[in-house]
XYZ file of C-alpha atoms in Angstrom:
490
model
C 22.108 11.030 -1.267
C 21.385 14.653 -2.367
C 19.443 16.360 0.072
C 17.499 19.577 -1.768
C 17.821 21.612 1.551
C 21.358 20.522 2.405
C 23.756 22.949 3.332
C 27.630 22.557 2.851
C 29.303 20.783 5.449
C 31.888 18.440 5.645
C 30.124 15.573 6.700
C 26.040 15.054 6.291
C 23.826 15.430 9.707
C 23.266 12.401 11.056
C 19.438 11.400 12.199
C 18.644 11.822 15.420
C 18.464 8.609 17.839
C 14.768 7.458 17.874
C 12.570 8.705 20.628
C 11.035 6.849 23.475
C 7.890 6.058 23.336
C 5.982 8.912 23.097
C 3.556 9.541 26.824
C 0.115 10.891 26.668
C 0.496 14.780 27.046
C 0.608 15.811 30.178
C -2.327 18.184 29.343
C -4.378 15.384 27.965
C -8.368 14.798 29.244
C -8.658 11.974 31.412
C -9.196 8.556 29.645
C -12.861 7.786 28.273
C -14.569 4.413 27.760
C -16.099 5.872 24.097
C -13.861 7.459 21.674
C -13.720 11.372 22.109
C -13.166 12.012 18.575
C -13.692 11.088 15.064
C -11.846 10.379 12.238
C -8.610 11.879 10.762
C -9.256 15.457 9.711
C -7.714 17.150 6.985
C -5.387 19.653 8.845
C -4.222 16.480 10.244
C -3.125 15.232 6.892
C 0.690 14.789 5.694
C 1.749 14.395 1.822
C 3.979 11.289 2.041
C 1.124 8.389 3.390
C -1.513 10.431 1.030
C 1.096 10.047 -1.756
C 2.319 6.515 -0.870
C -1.478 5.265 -0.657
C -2.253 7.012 -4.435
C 0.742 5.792 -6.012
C 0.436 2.407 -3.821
C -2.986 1.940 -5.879
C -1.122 1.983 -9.477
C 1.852 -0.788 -8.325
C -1.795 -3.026 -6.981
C -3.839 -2.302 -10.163
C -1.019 -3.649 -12.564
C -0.118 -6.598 -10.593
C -3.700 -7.893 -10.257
C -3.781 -7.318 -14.085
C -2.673 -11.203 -14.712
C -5.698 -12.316 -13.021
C -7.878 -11.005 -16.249
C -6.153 -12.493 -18.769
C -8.612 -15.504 -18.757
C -8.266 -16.714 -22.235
C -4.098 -16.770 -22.230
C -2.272 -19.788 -22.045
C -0.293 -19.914 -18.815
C 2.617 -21.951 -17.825
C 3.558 -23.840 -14.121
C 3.312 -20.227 -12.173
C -0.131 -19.801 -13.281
C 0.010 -16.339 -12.673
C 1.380 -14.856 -15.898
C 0.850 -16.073 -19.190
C 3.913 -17.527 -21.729
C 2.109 -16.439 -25.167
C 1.815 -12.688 -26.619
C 4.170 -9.953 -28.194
C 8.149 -8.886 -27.633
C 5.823 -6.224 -25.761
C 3.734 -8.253 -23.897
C 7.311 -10.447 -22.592
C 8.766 -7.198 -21.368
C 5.556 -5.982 -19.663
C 5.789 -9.323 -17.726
C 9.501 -9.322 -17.110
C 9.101 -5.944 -15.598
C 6.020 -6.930 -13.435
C 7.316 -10.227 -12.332
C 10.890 -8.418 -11.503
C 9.295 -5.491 -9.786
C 5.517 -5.761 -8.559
C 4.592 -9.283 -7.927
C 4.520 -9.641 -3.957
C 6.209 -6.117 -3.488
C 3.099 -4.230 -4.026
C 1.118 -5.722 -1.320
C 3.935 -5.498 1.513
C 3.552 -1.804 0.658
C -0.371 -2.036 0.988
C 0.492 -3.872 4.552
C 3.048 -1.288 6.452
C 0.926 1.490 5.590
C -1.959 0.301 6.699
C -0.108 -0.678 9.870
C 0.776 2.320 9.773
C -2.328 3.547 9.784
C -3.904 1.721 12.204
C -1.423 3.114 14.822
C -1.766 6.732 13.885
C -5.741 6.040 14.362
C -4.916 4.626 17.989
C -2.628 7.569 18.986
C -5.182 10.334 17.672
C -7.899 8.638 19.608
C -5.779 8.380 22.995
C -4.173 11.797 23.002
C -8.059 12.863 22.638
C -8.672 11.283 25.798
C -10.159 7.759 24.786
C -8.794 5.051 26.933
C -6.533 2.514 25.301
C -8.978 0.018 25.531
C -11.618 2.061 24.043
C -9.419 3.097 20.826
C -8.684 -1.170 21.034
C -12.191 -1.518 20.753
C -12.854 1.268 17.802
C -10.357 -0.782 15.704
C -11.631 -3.734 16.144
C -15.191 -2.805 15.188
C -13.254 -1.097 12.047
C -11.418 -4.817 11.250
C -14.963 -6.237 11.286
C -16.194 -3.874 9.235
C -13.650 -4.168 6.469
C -13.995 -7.992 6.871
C -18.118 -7.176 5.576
C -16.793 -5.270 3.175
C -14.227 -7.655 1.407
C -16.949 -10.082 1.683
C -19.312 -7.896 -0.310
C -16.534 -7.094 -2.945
C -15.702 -10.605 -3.314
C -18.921 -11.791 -3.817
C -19.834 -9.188 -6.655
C -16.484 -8.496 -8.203
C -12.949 -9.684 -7.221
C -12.292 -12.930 -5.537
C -8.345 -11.969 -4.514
C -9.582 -9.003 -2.290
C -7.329 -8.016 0.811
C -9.617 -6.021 2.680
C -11.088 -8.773 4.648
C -7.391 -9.987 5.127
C -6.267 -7.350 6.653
C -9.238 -6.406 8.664
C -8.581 -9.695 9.907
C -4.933 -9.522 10.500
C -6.209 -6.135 12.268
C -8.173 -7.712 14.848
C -5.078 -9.972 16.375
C -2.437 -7.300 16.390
C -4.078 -4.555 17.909
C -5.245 -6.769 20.464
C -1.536 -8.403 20.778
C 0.605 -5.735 19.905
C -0.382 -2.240 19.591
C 0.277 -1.185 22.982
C 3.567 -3.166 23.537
C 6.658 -0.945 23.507
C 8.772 -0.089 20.237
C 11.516 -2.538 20.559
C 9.117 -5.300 21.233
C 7.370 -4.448 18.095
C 10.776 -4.932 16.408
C 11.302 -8.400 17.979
C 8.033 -9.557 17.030
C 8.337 -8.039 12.916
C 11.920 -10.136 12.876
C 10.586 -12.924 14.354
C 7.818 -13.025 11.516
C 9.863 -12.142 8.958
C 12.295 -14.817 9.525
C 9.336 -17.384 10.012
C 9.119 -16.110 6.031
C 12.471 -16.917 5.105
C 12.680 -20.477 6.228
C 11.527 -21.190 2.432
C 13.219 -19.150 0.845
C 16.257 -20.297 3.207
C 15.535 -23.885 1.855
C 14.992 -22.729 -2.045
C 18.442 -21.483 -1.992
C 19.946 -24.764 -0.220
C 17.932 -26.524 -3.431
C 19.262 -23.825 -6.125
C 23.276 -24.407 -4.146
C 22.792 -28.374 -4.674
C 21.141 -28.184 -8.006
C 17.900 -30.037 -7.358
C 15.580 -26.877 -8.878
C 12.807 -29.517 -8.876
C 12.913 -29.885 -5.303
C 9.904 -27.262 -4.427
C 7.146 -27.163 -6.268
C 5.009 -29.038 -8.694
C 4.897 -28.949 -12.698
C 1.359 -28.804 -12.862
C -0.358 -25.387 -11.873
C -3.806 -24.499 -12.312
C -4.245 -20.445 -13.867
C -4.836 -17.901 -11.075
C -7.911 -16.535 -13.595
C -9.151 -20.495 -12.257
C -9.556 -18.859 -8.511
C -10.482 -15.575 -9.845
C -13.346 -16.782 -12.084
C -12.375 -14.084 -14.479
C -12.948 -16.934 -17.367
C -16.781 -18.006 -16.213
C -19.153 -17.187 -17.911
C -22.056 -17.979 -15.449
C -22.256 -14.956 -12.633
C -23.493 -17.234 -10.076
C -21.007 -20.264 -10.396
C -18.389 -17.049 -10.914
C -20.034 -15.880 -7.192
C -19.269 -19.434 -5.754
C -15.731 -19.590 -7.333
C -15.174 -15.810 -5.779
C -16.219 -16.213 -2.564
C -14.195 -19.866 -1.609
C -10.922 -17.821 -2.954
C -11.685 -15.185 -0.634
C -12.237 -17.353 2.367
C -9.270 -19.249 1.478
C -7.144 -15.264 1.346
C -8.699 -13.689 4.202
C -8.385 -16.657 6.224
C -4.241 -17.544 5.286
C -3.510 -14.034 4.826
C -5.091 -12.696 8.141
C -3.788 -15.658 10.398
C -0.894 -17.032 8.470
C 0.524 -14.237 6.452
C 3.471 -13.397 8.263
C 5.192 -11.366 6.166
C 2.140 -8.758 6.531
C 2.009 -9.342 10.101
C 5.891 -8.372 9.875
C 5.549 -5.219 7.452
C 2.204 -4.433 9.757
C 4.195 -4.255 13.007
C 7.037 -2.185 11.045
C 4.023 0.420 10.106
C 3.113 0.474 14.135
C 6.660 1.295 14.790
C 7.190 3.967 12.383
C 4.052 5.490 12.749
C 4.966 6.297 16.902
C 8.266 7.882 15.614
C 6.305 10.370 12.881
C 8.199 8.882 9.778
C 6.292 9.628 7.022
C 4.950 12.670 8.859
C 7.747 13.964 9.055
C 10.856 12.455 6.678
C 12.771 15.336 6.986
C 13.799 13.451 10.167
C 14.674 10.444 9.254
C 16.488 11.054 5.699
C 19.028 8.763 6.139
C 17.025 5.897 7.372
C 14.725 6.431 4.089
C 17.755 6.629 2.029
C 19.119 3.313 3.055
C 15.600 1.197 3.196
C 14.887 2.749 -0.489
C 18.410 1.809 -1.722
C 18.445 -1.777 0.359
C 15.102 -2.402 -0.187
C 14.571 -2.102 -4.173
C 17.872 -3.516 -5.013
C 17.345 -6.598 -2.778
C 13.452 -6.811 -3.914
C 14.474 -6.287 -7.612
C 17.188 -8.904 -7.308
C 15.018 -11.526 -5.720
C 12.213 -11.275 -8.040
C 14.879 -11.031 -11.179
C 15.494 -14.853 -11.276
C 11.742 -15.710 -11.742
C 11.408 -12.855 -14.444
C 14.528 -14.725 -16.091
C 13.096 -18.132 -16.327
C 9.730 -17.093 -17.209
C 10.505 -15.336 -20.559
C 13.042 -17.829 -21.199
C 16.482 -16.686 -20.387
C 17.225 -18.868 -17.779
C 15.965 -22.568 -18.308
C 15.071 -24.265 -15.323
C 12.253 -27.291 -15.200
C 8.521 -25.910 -14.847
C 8.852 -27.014 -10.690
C 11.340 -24.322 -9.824
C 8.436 -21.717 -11.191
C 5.397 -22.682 -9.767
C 3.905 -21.313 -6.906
C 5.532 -23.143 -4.226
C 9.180 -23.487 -6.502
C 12.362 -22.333 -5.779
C 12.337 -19.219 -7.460
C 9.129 -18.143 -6.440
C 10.246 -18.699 -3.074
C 13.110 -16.594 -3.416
C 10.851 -13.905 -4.694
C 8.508 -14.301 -1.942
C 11.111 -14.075 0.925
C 12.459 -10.699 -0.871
C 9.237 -8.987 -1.295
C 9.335 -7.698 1.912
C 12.424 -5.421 1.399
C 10.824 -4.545 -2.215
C 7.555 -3.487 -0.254
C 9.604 -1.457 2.033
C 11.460 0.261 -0.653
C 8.925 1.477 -2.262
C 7.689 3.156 0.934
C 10.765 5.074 1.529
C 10.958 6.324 -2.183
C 7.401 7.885 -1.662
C 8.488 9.541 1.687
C 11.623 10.343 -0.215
C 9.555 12.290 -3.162
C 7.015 13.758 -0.307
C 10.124 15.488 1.210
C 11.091 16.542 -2.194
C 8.426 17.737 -2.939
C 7.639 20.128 0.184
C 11.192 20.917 0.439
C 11.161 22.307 -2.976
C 7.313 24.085 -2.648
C 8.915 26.114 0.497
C 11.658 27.232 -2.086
C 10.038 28.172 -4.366
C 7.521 30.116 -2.082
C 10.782 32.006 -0.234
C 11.697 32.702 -3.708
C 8.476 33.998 -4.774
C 7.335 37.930 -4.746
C 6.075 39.127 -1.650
C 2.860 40.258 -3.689
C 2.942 37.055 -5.080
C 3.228 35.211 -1.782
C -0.168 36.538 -0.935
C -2.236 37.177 -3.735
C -3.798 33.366 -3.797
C -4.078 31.303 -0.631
C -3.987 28.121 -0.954
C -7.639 26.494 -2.148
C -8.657 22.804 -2.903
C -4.900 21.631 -4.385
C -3.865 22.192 -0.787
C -6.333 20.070 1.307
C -5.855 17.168 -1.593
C -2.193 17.412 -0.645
C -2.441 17.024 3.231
C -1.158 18.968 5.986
C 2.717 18.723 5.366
C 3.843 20.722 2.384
C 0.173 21.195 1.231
C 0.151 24.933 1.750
C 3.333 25.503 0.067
C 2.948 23.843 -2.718
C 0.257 25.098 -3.859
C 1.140 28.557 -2.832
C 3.900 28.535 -4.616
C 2.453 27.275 -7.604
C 0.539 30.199 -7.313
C 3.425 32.271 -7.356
C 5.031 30.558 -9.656
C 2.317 31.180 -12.131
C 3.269 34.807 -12.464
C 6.621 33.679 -14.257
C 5.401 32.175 -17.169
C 6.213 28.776 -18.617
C 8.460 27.793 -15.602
C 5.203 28.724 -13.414
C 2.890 26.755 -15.270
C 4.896 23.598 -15.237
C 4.845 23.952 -11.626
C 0.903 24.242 -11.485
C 0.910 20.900 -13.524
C 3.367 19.172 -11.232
C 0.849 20.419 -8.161
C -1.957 19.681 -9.489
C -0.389 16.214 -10.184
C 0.849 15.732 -6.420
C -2.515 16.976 -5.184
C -4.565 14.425 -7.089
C -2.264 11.470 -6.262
C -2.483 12.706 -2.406
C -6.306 12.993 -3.101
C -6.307 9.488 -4.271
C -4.591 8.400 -1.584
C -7.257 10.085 1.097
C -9.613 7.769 -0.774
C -7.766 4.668 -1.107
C -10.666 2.329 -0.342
C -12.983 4.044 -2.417
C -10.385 4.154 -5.495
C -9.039 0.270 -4.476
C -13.345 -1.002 -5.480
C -13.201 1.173 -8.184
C -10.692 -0.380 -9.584
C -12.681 -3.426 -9.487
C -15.787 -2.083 -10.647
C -14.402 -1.305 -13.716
C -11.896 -4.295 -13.989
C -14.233 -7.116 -13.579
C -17.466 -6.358 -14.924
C -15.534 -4.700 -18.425
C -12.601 -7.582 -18.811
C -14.747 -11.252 -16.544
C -16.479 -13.776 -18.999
C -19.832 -13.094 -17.148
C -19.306 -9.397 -18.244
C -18.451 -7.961 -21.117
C -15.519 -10.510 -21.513
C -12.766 -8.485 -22.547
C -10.538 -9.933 -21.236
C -10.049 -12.346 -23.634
C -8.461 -9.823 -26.061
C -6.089 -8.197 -24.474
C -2.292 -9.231 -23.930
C -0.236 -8.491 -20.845
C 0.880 -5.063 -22.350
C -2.364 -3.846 -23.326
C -3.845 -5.272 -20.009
C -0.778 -2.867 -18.575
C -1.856 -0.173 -20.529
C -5.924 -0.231 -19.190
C -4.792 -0.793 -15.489
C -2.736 2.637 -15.916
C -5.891 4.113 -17.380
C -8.188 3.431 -14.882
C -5.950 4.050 -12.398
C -6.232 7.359 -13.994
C -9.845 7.449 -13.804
C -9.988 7.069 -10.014
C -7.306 10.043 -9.676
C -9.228 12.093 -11.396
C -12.333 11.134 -9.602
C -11.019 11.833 -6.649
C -9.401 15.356 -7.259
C -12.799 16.167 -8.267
C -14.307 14.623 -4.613
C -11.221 16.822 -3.404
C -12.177 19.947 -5.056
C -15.895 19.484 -3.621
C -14.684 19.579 -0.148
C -16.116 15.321 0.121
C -15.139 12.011 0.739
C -14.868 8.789 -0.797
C -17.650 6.956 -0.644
C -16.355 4.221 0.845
C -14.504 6.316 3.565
C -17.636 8.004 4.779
C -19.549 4.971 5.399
C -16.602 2.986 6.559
C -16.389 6.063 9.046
C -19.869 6.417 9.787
C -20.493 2.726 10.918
C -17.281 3.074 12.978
C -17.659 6.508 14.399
C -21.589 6.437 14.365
C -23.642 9.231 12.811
C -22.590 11.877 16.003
C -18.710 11.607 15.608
C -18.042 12.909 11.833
C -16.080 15.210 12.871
C-alpha cells in the first residue's frame, strides 16, 4: 500500500505490537461514585470516527431506501423490488452487492467504539469504573426512549433502541474485561453467525438451493408501513417492527455484539485516533474486508437481477444466498471502517504537507476557524491551515479549500450523527409513506438512490452550518443533557 509519508526503505515499517492494556495514569484523581466530567469535547475530537460516522450515514440512508418503495412489486427477498429501469437493476445490483448488511456492522463497531472511548474519558477523569458503568447504562436507556419515539412517529426499522439495548449487556459483561478476552468473546459471536452461512454453503455444495428459506416473502415496506395510508394503523405496524428489532437485534444480534466488542478493542489501542499506527492492520482489514464482503453479497446481487437462476427459496430472507451475504457482512462492515481511517490519515498526512510547504507568512496569516473544530482534533488544524495557505496559490489553493471544506462538513456530520440519522427520517417518511405525502409510490430504486444522496446532503450541510455556529445537534445536546444532567455540559 502507498503510504503518502513513506520514506524509501527497503522494506515497509512494520506496526508496532499492540499495547497492554492501558492503566489509569498514575497522576489520575482518586475514583468517584458520580462522573467527574462531561461529554467529549471538541479538542478531544479526531477526523477518522467524525469522518467514518458522516460517511457511515450515506452507506445507511441508501440501504434503508428499499423500505420506501411501497408501491413496487417485490420478489421472495422482499427487500428489493424486481420491476423498474436498466438503471434502477444496476442501482440494486450495486446496493445488494455492497450495502445490504455491511452498512450496519459499520454503524455497530463504531459505536462500540464509542462507547469505550466514553468509559476511558470518564475513568482517567477520576470516575470509578462502576460509575462510568452506570453513566452508560443510563445513556442505553435513553437511546432505547428515543428509538421508541422515532419508531412510533417515523421509521419502524430504527437501531437506536437496538443498540442502546445491546449497550446495556456488554458494558455490564464486557467492558472492563481485558483485550484478548474481548477478542475471544467477538470470535465466539461471530462464529455463532456463521453456523448458517456454514450450512447455506453445505446446501449450495449438494445442490439443494431450496433447502433454506421459503418462496413466499412478505415486502419489507409490509413491516415498515411505508404503504399505509392510515397514520395510526401505520403507528401500530411501526412500533411491533421495532419491538420485534430492538428486541432480536439487542439480545440476539450477534454479529453486532461481535463488531461491538471489536470497537471496545480498538478503541483501548487508539486506532482510529491515531491510524498512523496501525497502517498495516487498516490496509489488510480494508483489502480483506471489502473483497470478502463484496464477494459474499455478489451471489444474491446475481440472482436477483437475473444472472444467476436459482428457485425464489435460495433468495428469501432466510435462503442460501442471503445467508451467505449475512455471514460476510461482517468483514464488509469492517472494511469500510478501515477505508475511512485509511482516507483520515490521508487526509492529515497530506494537510501537514501542504502546511510545511506553505509560506511562512502564509503559515500564519489565518488560524484555523470553524473548518477546523468540524474536522476534530487530529489533522483539523492542518487542514484547514493549509487550505489557508494554499489559497494564496491560486486554482491549486482553491481546490484545496473545496476538498476542506468537504472533509470538515462530513466530520461535522459525523459529530452529529444522531441528529443527522432522525433527520434522515424526518424527511424520508413523512415526504415518500402513504400516510404522507406518498411519494413513494413514484419513484424507482435509482431515483429513490438519487433522493437518499440528496438528503444526505441536506443534513451535511445542516450540520456544517451547526459547526460554523460553535452548536450541537439537537439530538446530541439533549441526549447529553439527560445523561450528564444540566451541571456537567462541559
Amino acid at each position: 500500500m502507498h503510504r503518502p509519508d513513506e520514506r524509501p526503505t527497503t522494506q515497509p515499517p512494520a506496526d508496532p505490537p499492540p499495547p497492554a492494556d492501558p492503566p489509569p495514569p498514575a497522576d489520575s484523581p482518586p475514583p468517584s461514585k458520580g462522573a467527574r466530567r462531561g461529554g467529549v469535547r471538541a479538542s478531544e475530537r479526531a477526523l477518522a470516527p467524525d469522518v467514518a460516522r458522516g460517511f457511515m450515514l450515506l452507506l445507511i440512508v441508501l440501504s434503508n431506501t428499499g423500505f420506501y418503495l411501497w408501491a413496487a412489486e417485490h420478489g421472495a427477498s422482499g427487500w428489493h423490488p424486481v420491476d423498474g429501469s436498466a438503471l434502477d437493476r444496476v442501482v440494486q445490483f450495486l446496493m445488494i452487492t455492497m450495502l445490504d448488511l455491511r452498512a450496519y456492522p459499520l454503524f455497530a463497531f463504531l459505536f462500540g467504539y464509542g462507547i469505550m472511548r466514553l468509559y476511558l474519558r470518564q475513568t482517567t477523569a477520576g470516575t470509578s469504573e462502576r460509575a462510568a458503568c452506570v453513566l452508560l447504562s443510563r445513556r442505553g436507556l435513553l437511546l432505547i426512549a428515543f428509538g421508541f419515539v422515532h419508531a412510533a412517529l417515523l421509521m419502524a426499522g430504527d437501531i437506536v433502541g437496538s443498540y442502546g439495548l445491546a449497550s446495556l449487556i456488554l458494558v455490564w459483561l464486557f467492558l472492563r474485561r481485558r483485550s484478548g478476552t474481548l477478542l475471544v468473546w467477538a470470535a465466539i459471536a461471530a462464529a455463532l453467525v456463521a453456523i448458517p452461512g456454514v450450512e447455506a454453503v453445505w446446501a449450495i455444495a449438494n445442490g439443494d438451493l431450496a433447502q433454506l428459506g421459503t418462496a413466499a416473502t412478505k415486502p419489507s415496506t409490509v413491516y415498515y408501513a411505508s404503504g399505509e395510508a392510515d397514520p395510526v394503523t401505520a403507528i401500530g405496524t411501526r412500533l411491533s417492527t421495532w419491538a420485534f428489532v430492538t428486541l432480536g437485534g439487542g439480545l440476539l444480534a450477534f454479529g453486532s455484539h461481535a463488531v461491538m466488542l471489536l470497537g471496545f478493542w480498538a478503541a483501548r489501542r487508539n486506532i482510529l485516533e491515531e491510524p498512523h499506527r496501525h497502517l498495516r492492520l487498516l490496509g489488510w482489514t480494508a483489502g480483506v474486508g471489502l473483497a470478502v464482503g463484496w464477494l459474499g453479497g455478489l451471489p444474491a446481487a446475481l440472482a436477483h437481477v437475473g444472472v444467476l437462476d436459482v428457485p425464489p427459496e435460495a433468495v428469501s430472507e432466510e435462503g442460501v444466498l442471503a445467508a451467505v451475504q449475512s455471514t460476510t457482512g461482517i468483514a464488509g462492515g469492517l472494511g469500510y471502517v478501515a477505508v475511512f481511517a485509511l482516507l483520515a490519515h490521508w487526509i492529515s498526512t497530506r494537510a501537514q504537507r501542504t502546511r510545511a510547504a506553505a509560506p511562512t507568512g502564509a503559515k500564519g496569516a489565518n488560524a484555523p476557524t470553524g473548518a477546523a473544530g468540524a474536522v476534530g482534533a487530529t489533522g483539523a488544524v492542518g487542514a484547514t491551515t493549509a487550505v489557508d495557505a494554499a489559497g494564496a496559490r491560486g486554482a491549486a489553493g482553491a481546490a484545496a479549500g473545496v476538498g476542506a471544506t468537504m472533509v470538515a462538513a462530513v466530520a461535522a456530520t459525523g459529530k452529529r450523527s444522531l441528529s443527522c440519522y432522525l433527520g434522515h427520517s424526518l424527511i424520508f417518511s413523512p415526504v415518500l409513506a402513504a400516510w404522507g405525502l406518498g411519494l413513494g409510490a413514484y419513484f424507482g430504486s435509482a431515483s429513490m438512490a438519487a433522493f437518499a444522496v440528496a438528503v444526505w446532503l441536506a443534513t451535511v450541510v445542516g450540520a456544517y452550518a451547526l459547526e460554523r455556529a460553535g452548536r450541537q445537534g439537537p439530538a446530541e445536546a439533549l441526549l447529553r443533557r439527560l445523561t450528564y444532567g444540566a451541571r456537567r455540559q462541559d
